[in-house]
PDB file of C-alpha atoms in Angstrom:
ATOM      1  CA  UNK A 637     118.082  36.840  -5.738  1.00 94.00           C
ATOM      2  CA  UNK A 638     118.271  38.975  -9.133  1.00 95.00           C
ATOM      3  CA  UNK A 639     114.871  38.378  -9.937  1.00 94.00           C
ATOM      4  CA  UNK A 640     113.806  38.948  -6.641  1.00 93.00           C
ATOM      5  CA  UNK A 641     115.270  42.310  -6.420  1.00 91.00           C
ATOM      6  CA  UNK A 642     117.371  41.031  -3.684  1.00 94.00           C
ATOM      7  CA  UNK A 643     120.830  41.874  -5.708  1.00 96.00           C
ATOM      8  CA  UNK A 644     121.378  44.291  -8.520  1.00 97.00           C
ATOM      9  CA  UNK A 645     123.968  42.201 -10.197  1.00 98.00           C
ATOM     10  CA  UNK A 646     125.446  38.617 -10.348  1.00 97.00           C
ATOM     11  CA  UNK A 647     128.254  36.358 -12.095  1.00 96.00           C
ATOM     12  CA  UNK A 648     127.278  33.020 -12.861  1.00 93.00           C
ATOM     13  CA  UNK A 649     126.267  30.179 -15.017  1.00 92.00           C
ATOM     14  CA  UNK A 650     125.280  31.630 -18.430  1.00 94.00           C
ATOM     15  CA  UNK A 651     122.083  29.873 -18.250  1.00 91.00           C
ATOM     16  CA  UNK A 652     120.594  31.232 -14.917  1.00 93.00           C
ATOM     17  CA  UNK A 653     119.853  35.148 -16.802  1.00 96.00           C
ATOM     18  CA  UNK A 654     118.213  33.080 -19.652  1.00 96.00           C
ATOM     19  CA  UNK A 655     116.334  30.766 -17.492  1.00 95.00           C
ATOM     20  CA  UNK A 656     115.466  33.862 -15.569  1.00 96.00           C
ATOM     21  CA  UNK A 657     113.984  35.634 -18.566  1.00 97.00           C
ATOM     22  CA  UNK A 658     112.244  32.359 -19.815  1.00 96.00           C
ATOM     23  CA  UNK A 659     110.193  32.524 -16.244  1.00 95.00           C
ATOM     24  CA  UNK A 660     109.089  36.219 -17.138  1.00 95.00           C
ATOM     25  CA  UNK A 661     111.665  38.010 -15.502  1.00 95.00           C
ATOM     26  CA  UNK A 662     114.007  39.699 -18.517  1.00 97.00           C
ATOM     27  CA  UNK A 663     117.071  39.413 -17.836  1.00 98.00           C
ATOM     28  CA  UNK A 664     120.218  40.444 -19.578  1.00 98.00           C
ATOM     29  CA  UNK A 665     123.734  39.060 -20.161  1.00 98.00           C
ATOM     30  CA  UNK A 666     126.539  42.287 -19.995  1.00 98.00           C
ATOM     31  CA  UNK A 667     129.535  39.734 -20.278  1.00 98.00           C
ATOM     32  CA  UNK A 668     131.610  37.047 -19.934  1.00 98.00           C
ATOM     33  CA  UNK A 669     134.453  36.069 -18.142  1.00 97.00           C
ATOM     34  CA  UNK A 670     135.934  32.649 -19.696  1.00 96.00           C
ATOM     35  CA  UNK A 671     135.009  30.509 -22.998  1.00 95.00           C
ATOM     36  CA  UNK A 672     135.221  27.518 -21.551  1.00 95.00           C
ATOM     37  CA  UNK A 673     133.444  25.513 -19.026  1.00 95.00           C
ATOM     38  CA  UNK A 674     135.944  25.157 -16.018  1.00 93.00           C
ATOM     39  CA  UNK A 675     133.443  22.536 -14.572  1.00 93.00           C
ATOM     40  CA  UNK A 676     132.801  20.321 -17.574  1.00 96.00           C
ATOM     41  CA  UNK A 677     135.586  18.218 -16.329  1.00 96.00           C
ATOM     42  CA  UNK A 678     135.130  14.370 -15.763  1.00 98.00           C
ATOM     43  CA  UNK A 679     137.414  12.946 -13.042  1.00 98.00           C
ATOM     44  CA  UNK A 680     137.000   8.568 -12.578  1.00 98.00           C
ATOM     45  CA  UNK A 681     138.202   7.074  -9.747  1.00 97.00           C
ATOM     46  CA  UNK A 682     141.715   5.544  -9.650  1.00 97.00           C
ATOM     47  CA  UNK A 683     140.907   1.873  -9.402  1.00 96.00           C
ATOM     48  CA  UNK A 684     138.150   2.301 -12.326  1.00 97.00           C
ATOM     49  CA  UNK A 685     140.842   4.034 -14.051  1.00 98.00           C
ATOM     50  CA  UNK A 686     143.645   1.067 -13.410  1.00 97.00           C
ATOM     51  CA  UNK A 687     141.035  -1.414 -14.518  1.00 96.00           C
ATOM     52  CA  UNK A 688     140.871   0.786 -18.376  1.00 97.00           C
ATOM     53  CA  UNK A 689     137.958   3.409 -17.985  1.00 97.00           C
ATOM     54  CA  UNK A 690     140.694   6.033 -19.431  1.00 97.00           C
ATOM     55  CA  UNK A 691     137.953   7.960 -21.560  1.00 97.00           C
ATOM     56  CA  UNK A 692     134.214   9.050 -21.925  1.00 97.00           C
ATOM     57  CA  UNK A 693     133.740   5.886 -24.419  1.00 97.00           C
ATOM     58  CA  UNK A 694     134.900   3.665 -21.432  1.00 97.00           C
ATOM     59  CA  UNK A 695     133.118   5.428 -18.914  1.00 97.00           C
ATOM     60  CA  UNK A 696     129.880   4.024 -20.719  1.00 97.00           C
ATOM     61  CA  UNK A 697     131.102   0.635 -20.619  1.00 97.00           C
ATOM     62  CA  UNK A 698     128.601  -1.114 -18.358  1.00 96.00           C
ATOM     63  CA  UNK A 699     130.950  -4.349 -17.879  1.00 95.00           C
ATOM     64  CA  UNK A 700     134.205  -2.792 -17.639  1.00 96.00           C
ATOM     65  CA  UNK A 701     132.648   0.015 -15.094  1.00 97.00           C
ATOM     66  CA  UNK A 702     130.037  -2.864 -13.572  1.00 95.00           C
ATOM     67  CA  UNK A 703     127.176  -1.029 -13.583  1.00 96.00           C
ATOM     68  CA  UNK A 704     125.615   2.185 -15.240  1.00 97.00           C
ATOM     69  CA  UNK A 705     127.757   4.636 -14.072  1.00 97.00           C
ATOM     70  CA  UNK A 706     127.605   6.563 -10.948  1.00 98.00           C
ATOM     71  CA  UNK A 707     128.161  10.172 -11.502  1.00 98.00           C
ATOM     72  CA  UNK A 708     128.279  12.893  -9.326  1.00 98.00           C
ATOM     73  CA  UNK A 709     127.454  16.854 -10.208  1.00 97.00           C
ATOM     74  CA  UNK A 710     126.728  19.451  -7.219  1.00 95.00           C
ATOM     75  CA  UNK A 711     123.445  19.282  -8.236  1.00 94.00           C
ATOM     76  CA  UNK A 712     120.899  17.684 -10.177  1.00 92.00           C
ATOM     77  CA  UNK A 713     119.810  20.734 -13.116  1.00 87.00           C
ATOM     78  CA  UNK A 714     123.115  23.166 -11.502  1.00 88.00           C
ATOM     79  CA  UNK A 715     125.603  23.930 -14.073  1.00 89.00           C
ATOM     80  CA  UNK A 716     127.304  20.427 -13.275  1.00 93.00           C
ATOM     81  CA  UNK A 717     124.903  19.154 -14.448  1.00 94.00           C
ATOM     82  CA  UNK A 718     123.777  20.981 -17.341  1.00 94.00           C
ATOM     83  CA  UNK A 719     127.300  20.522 -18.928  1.00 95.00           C
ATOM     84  CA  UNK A 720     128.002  16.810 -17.699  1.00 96.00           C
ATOM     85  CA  UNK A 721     125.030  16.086 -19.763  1.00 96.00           C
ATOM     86  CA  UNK A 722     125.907  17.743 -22.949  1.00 96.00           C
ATOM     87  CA  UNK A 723     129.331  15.650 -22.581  1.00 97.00           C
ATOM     88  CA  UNK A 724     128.217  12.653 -22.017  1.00 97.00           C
ATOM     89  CA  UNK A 725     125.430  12.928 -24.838  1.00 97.00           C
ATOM     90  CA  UNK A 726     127.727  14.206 -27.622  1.00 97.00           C
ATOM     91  CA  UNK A 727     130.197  11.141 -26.866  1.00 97.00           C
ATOM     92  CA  UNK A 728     129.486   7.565 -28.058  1.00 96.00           C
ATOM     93  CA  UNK A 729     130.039   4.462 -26.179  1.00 96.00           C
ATOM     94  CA  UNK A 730     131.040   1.506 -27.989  1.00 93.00           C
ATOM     95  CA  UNK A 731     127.519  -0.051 -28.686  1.00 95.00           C
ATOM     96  CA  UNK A 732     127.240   3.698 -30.361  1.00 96.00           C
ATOM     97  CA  UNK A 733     125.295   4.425 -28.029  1.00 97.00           C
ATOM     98  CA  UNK A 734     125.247   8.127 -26.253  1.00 97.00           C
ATOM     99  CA  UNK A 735     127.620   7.629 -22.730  1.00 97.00           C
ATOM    100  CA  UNK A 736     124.859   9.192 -21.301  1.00 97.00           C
ATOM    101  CA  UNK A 737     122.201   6.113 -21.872  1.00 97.00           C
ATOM    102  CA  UNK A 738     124.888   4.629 -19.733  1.00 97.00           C
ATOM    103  CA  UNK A 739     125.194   6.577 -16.747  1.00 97.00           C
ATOM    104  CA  UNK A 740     123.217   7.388 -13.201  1.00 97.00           C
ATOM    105  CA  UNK A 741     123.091  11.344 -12.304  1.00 96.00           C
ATOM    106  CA  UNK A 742     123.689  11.715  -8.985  1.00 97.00           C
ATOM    107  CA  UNK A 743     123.851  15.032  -6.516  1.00 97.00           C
ATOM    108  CA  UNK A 744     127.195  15.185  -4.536  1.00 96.00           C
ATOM    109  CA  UNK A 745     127.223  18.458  -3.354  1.00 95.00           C
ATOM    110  CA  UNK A 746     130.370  20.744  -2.542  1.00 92.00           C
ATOM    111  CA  UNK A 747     133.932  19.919  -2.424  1.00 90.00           C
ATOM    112  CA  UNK A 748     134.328  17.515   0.642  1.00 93.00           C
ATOM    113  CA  UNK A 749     131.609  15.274  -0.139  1.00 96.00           C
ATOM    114  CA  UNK A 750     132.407  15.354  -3.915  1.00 96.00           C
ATOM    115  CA  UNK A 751     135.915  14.446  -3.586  1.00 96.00           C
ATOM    116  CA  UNK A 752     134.994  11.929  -0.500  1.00 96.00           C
ATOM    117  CA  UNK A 753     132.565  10.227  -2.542  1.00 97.00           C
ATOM    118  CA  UNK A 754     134.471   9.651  -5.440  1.00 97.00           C
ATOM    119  CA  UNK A 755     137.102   9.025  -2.602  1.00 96.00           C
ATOM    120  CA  UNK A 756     135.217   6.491  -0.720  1.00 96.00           C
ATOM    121  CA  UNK A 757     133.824   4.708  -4.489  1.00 96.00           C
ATOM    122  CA  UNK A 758     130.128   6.368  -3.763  1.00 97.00           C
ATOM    123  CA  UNK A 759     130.435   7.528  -7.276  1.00 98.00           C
ATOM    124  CA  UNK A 760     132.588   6.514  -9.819  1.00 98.00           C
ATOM    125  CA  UNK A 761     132.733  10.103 -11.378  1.00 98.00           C
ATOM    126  CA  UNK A 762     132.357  13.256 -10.745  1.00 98.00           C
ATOM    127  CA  UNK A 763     132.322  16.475 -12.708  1.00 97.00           C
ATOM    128  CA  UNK A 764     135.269  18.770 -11.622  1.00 95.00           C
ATOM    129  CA  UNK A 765     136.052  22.279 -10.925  1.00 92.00           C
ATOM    130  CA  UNK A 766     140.354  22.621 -11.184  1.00 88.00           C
ATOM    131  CA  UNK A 767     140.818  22.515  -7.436  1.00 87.00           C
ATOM    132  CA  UNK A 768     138.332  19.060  -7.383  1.00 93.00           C
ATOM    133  CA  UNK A 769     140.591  17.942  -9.901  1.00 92.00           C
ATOM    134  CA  UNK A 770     143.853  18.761  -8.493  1.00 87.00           C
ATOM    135  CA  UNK A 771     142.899  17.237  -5.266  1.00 89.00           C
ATOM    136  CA  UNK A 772     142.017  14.029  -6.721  1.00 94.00           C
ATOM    137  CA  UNK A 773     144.850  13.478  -8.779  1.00 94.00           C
ATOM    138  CA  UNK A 774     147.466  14.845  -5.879  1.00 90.00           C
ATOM    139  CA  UNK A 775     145.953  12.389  -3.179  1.00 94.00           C
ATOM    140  CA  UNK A 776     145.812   9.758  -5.822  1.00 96.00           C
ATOM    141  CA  UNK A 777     141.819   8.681  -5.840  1.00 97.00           C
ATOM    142  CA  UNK A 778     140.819  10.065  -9.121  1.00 98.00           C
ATOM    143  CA  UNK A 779     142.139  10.501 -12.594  1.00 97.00           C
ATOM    144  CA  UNK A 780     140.881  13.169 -15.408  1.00 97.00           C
ATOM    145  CA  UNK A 781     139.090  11.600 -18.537  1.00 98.00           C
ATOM    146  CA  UNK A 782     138.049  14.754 -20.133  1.00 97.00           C
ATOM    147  CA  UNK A 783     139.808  17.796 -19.658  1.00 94.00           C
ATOM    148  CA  UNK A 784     138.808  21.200 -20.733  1.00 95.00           C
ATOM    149  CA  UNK A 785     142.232  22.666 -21.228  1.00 92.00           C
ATOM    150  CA  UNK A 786     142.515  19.946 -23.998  1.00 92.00           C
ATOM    151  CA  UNK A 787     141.919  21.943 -26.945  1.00 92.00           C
ATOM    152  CA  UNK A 788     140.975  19.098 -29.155  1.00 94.00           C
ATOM    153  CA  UNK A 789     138.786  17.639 -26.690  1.00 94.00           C
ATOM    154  CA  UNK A 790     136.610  20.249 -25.930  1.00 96.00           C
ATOM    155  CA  UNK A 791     135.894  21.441 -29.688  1.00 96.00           C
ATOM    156  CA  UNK A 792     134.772  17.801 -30.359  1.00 94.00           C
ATOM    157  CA  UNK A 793     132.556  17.967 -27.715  1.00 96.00           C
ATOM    158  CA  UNK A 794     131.569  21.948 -27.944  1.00 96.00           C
ATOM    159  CA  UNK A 795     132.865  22.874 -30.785  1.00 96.00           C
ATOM    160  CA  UNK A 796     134.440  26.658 -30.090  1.00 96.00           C
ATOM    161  CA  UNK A 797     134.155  28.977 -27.964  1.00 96.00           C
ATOM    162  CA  UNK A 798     131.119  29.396 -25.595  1.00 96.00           C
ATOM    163  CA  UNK A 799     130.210  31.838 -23.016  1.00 97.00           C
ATOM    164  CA  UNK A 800     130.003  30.536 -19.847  1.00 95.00           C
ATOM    165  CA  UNK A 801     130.061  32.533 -16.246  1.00 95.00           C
ATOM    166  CA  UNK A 802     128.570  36.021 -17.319  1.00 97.00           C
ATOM    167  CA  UNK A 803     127.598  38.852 -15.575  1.00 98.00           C
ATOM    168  CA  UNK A 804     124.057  39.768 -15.438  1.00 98.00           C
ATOM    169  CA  UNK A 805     121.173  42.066 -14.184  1.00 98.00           C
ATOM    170  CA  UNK A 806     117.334  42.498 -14.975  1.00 98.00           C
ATOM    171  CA  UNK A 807     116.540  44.434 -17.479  1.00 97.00           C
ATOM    172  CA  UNK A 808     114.726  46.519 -15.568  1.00 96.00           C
ATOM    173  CA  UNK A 809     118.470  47.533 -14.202  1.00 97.00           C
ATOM    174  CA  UNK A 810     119.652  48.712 -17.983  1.00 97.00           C
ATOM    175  CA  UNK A 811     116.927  51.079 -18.281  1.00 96.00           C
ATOM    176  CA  UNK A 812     116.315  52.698 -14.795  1.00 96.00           C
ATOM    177  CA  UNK A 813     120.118  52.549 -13.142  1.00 97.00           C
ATOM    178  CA  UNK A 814     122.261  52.250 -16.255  1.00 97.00           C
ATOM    179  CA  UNK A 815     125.235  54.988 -14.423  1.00 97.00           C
ATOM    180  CA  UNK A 816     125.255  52.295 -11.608  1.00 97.00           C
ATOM    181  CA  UNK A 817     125.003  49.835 -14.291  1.00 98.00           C
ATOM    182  CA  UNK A 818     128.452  50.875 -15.999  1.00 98.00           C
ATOM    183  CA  UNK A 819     130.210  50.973 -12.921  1.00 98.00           C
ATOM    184  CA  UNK A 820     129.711  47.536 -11.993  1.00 98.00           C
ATOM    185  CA  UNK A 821     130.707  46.494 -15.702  1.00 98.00           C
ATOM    186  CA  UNK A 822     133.997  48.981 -15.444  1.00 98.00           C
ATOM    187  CA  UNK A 823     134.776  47.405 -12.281  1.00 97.00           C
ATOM    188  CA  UNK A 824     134.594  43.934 -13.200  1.00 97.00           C
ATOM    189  CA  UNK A 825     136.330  44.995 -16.781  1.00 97.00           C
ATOM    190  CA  UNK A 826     139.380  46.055 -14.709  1.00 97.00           C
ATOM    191  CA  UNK A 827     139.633  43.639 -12.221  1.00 96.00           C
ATOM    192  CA  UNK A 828     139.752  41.433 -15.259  1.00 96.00           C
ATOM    193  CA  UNK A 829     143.049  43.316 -16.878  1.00 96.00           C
ATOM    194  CA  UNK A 830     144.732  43.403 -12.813  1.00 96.00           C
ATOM    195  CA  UNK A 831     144.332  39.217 -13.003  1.00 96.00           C
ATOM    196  CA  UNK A 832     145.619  39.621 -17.007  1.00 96.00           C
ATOM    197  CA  UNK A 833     148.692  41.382 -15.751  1.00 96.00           C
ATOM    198  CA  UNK A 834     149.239  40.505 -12.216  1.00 97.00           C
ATOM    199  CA  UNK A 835     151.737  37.589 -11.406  1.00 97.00           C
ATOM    200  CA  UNK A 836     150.354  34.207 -10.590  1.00 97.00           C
ATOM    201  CA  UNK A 837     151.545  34.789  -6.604  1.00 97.00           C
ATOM    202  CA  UNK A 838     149.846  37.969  -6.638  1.00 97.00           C
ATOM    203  CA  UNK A 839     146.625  36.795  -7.503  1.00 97.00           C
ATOM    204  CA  UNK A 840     146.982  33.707  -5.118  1.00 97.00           C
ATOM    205  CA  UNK A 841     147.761  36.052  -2.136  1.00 96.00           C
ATOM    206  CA  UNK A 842     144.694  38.155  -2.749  1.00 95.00           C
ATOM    207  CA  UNK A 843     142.319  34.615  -2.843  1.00 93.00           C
ATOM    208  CA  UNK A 844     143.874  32.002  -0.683  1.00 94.00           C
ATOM    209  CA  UNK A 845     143.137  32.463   3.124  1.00 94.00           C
ATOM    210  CA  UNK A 846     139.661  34.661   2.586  1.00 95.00           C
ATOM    211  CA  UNK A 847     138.626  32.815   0.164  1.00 93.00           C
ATOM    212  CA  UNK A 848     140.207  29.293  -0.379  1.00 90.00           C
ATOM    213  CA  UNK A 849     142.047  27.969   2.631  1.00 89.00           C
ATOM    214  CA  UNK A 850     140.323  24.792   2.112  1.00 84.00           C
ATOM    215  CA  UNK A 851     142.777  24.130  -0.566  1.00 83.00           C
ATOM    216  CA  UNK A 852     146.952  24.198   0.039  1.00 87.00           C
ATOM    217  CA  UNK A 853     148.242  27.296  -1.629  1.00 91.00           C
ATOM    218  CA  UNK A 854     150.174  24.925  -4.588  1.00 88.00           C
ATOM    219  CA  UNK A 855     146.417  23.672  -5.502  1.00 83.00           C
ATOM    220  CA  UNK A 856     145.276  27.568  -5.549  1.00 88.00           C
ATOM    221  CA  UNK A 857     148.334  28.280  -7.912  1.00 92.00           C
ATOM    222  CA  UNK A 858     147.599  25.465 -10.157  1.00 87.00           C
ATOM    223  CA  UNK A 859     143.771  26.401 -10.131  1.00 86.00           C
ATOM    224  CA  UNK A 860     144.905  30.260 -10.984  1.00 92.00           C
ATOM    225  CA  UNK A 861     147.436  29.029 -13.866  1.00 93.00           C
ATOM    226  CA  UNK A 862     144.180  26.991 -15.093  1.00 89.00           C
ATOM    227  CA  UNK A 863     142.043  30.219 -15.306  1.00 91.00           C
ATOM    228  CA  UNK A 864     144.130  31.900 -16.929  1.00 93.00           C
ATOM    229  CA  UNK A 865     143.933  29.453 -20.442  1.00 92.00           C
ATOM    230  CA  UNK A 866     139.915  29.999 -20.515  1.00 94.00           C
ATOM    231  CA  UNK A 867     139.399  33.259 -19.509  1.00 95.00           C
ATOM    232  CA  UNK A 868     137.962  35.584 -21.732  1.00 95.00           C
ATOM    233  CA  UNK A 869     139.805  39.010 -21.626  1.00 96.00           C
ATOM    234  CA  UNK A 870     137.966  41.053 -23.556  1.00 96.00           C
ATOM    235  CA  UNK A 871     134.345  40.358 -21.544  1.00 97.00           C
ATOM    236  CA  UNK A 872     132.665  39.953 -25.236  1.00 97.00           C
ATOM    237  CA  UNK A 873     130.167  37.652 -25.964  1.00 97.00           C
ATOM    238  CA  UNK A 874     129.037  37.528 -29.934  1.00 96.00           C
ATOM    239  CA  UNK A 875     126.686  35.773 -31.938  1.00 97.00           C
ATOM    240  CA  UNK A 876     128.231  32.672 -32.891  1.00 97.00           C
ATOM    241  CA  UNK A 877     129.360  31.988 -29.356  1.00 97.00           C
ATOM    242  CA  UNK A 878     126.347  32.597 -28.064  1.00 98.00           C
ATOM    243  CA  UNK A 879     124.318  30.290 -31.210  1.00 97.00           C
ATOM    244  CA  UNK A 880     126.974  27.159 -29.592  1.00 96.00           C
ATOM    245  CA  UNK A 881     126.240  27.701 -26.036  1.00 96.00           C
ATOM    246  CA  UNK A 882     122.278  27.322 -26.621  1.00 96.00           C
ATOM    247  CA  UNK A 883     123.183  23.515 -28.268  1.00 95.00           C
ATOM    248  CA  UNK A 884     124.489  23.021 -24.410  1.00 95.00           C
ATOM    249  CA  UNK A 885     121.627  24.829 -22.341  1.00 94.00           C
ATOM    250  CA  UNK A 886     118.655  23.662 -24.884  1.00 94.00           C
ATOM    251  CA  UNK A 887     116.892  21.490 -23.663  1.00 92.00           C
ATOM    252  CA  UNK A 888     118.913  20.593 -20.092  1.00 90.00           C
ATOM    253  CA  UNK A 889     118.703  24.348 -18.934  1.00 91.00           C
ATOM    254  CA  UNK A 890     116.082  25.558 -21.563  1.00 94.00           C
ATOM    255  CA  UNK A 891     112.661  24.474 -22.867  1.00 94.00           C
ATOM    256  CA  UNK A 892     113.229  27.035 -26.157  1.00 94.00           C
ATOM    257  CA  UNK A 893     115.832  29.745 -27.729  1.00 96.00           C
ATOM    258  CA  UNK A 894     115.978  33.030 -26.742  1.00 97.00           C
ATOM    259  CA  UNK A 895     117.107  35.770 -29.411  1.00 97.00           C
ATOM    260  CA  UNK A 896     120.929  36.722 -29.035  1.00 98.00           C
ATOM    261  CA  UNK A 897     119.629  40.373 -29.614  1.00 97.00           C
ATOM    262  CA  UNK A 898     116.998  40.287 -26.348  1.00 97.00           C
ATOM    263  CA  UNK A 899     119.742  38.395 -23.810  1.00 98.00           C
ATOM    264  CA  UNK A 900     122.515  39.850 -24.564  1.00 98.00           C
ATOM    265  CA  UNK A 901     123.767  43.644 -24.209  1.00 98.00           C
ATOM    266  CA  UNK A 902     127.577  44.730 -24.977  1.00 98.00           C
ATOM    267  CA  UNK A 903     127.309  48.432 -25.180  1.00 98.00           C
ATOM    268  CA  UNK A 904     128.289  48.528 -21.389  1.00 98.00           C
ATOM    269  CA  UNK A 905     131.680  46.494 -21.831  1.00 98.00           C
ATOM    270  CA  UNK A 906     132.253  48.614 -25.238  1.00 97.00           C
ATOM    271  CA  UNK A 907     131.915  51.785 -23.121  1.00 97.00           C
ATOM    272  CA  UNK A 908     134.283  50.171 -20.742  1.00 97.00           C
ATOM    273  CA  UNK A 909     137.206  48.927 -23.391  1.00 97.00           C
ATOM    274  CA  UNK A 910     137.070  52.699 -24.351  1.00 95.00           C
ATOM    275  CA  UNK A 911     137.517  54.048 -21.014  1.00 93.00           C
ATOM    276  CA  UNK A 912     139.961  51.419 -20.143  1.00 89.00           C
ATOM    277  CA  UNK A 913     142.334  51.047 -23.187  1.00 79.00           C
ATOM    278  CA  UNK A 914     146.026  49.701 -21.990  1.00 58.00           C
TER     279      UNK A 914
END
């Protein structure tokens, strides 16, 4: 829709304003709102779990699982996807072996067939947003084998901080709008510092029946409490973070690097710190 025209602005994955410059459309990142990838999550079913698949190494245990693996992302090349690979090809399986020699990809779509296949043994993972993972651990189907909020975890696997939902626009939008430009970045900046400073129910009562009734109102509070440890508060993506997300989105998302100086632009979030300061 960006590179259509059809919207001036978007949050999402990281890679969609790269891939969307890499297809002749320029494209520019303006900032980020968390450092870690809320969907990198692997959740295994309970019985698989029960019978000793209680980590990625054991996930790419063909006997123990019995068969390759079975797992589920929304999508095949979505942001699922793109991280679920990087996972399960930075982690060995016993034969030493990358887990992901040793698993199926699957598409599973959004939350009620995700959770119902994993549910219903359809897939014997999935990769899992909070809620997802809530859900399956609450109703007692699934169990978490890699966990973001594990510190430890995800710098063996990532190793720092990466940038992960941005917001975005052509380029096109820096140099002909870049008033309207701002605005949108001071908005977003200072929603940002309301969710930094408002109280967990407050937040929940502005999201849960618009947005997520789907989910009971505990599983939005726990989801809210779990934002809160990855999000990035001061919108600013730098070098380095930027040089560790391309070992993620190169090749999966990719086919080649693009400069950190031509996708990236912070002078509109600097502009907005200044404006803002609390």
């Amino acid at each position: 829709a960006v590179a259509a025209g059809q919207a001036m602005f978007a949050l999402g994955d990281s890679n969609h304003p790269l891939k969307t410059t890499e297809k002749g459309r320029d494209a520019v990142i303006l900032f980020a709102t968390d450092h870690r990838c809320s969907y990198a999550n692997v959740v295994v079913r309970k019985d698989l779990f029960d019978k000793g698949v209680k980590s990625m190494e054991a996930l790419g245990d063909e006997k123990l699982v019995g068969r390759k693996a079975v797992v589920a992302a929304t999508a095949i090349g979505s942001g699922t996807h793109v991280y679920g690979v990087y996972v399960c090809k930075s982690i060995k399986a016993a034969d030493g072996k990358p887990v992901n020699d040793h698993v199926q990809r699957v598409g599973g779509g959004a939350s009620t067939t995700m959770l119902g296949g994993l549910k219903g043994g359809k897939f014997d993972a999935i990769m899992a947003v909070p809620e997802w993972q809530s859900a399956a651990v609450s109703e007692g189907f699934g169990r978490p084998i890699y966990d973001i909020l594990d510190e430890k975890a995800w710098n063996r696997v990532f190793g720092g901080r990466i940038p992960v939902t941005v917001g975005y626009c052509l380029k096109e939008t820096v140099e002909k709008s870049p008033d309207l430009l701002q605005a949108y970045v001071n908005a977003c900046y200072r929603a940002q510092q309301w969710i930094r400073k408002a109280k967990d129910d407050e937040v929940v009562d502005l999201l849960h029946r618009p947005y997520m009734e789907t989910f009971s109102r505990e599983t939005v509070l726990e989801s809210v409490r779990y934002y809160r440890t990855i999000f990035d508060w001061d919108f600013v993506v730098d070098e380095a973070d930027y040089a560790r997300g391309e070992k993620v989105w190169i090749p999966t998302a990719l086919d080649k690097p693009i400069p950190y100086a031509k996708a990236v632009d912070m002078s509109f979030v600097r502009k907005a710190q200044a404006k803002y300061k609390s």
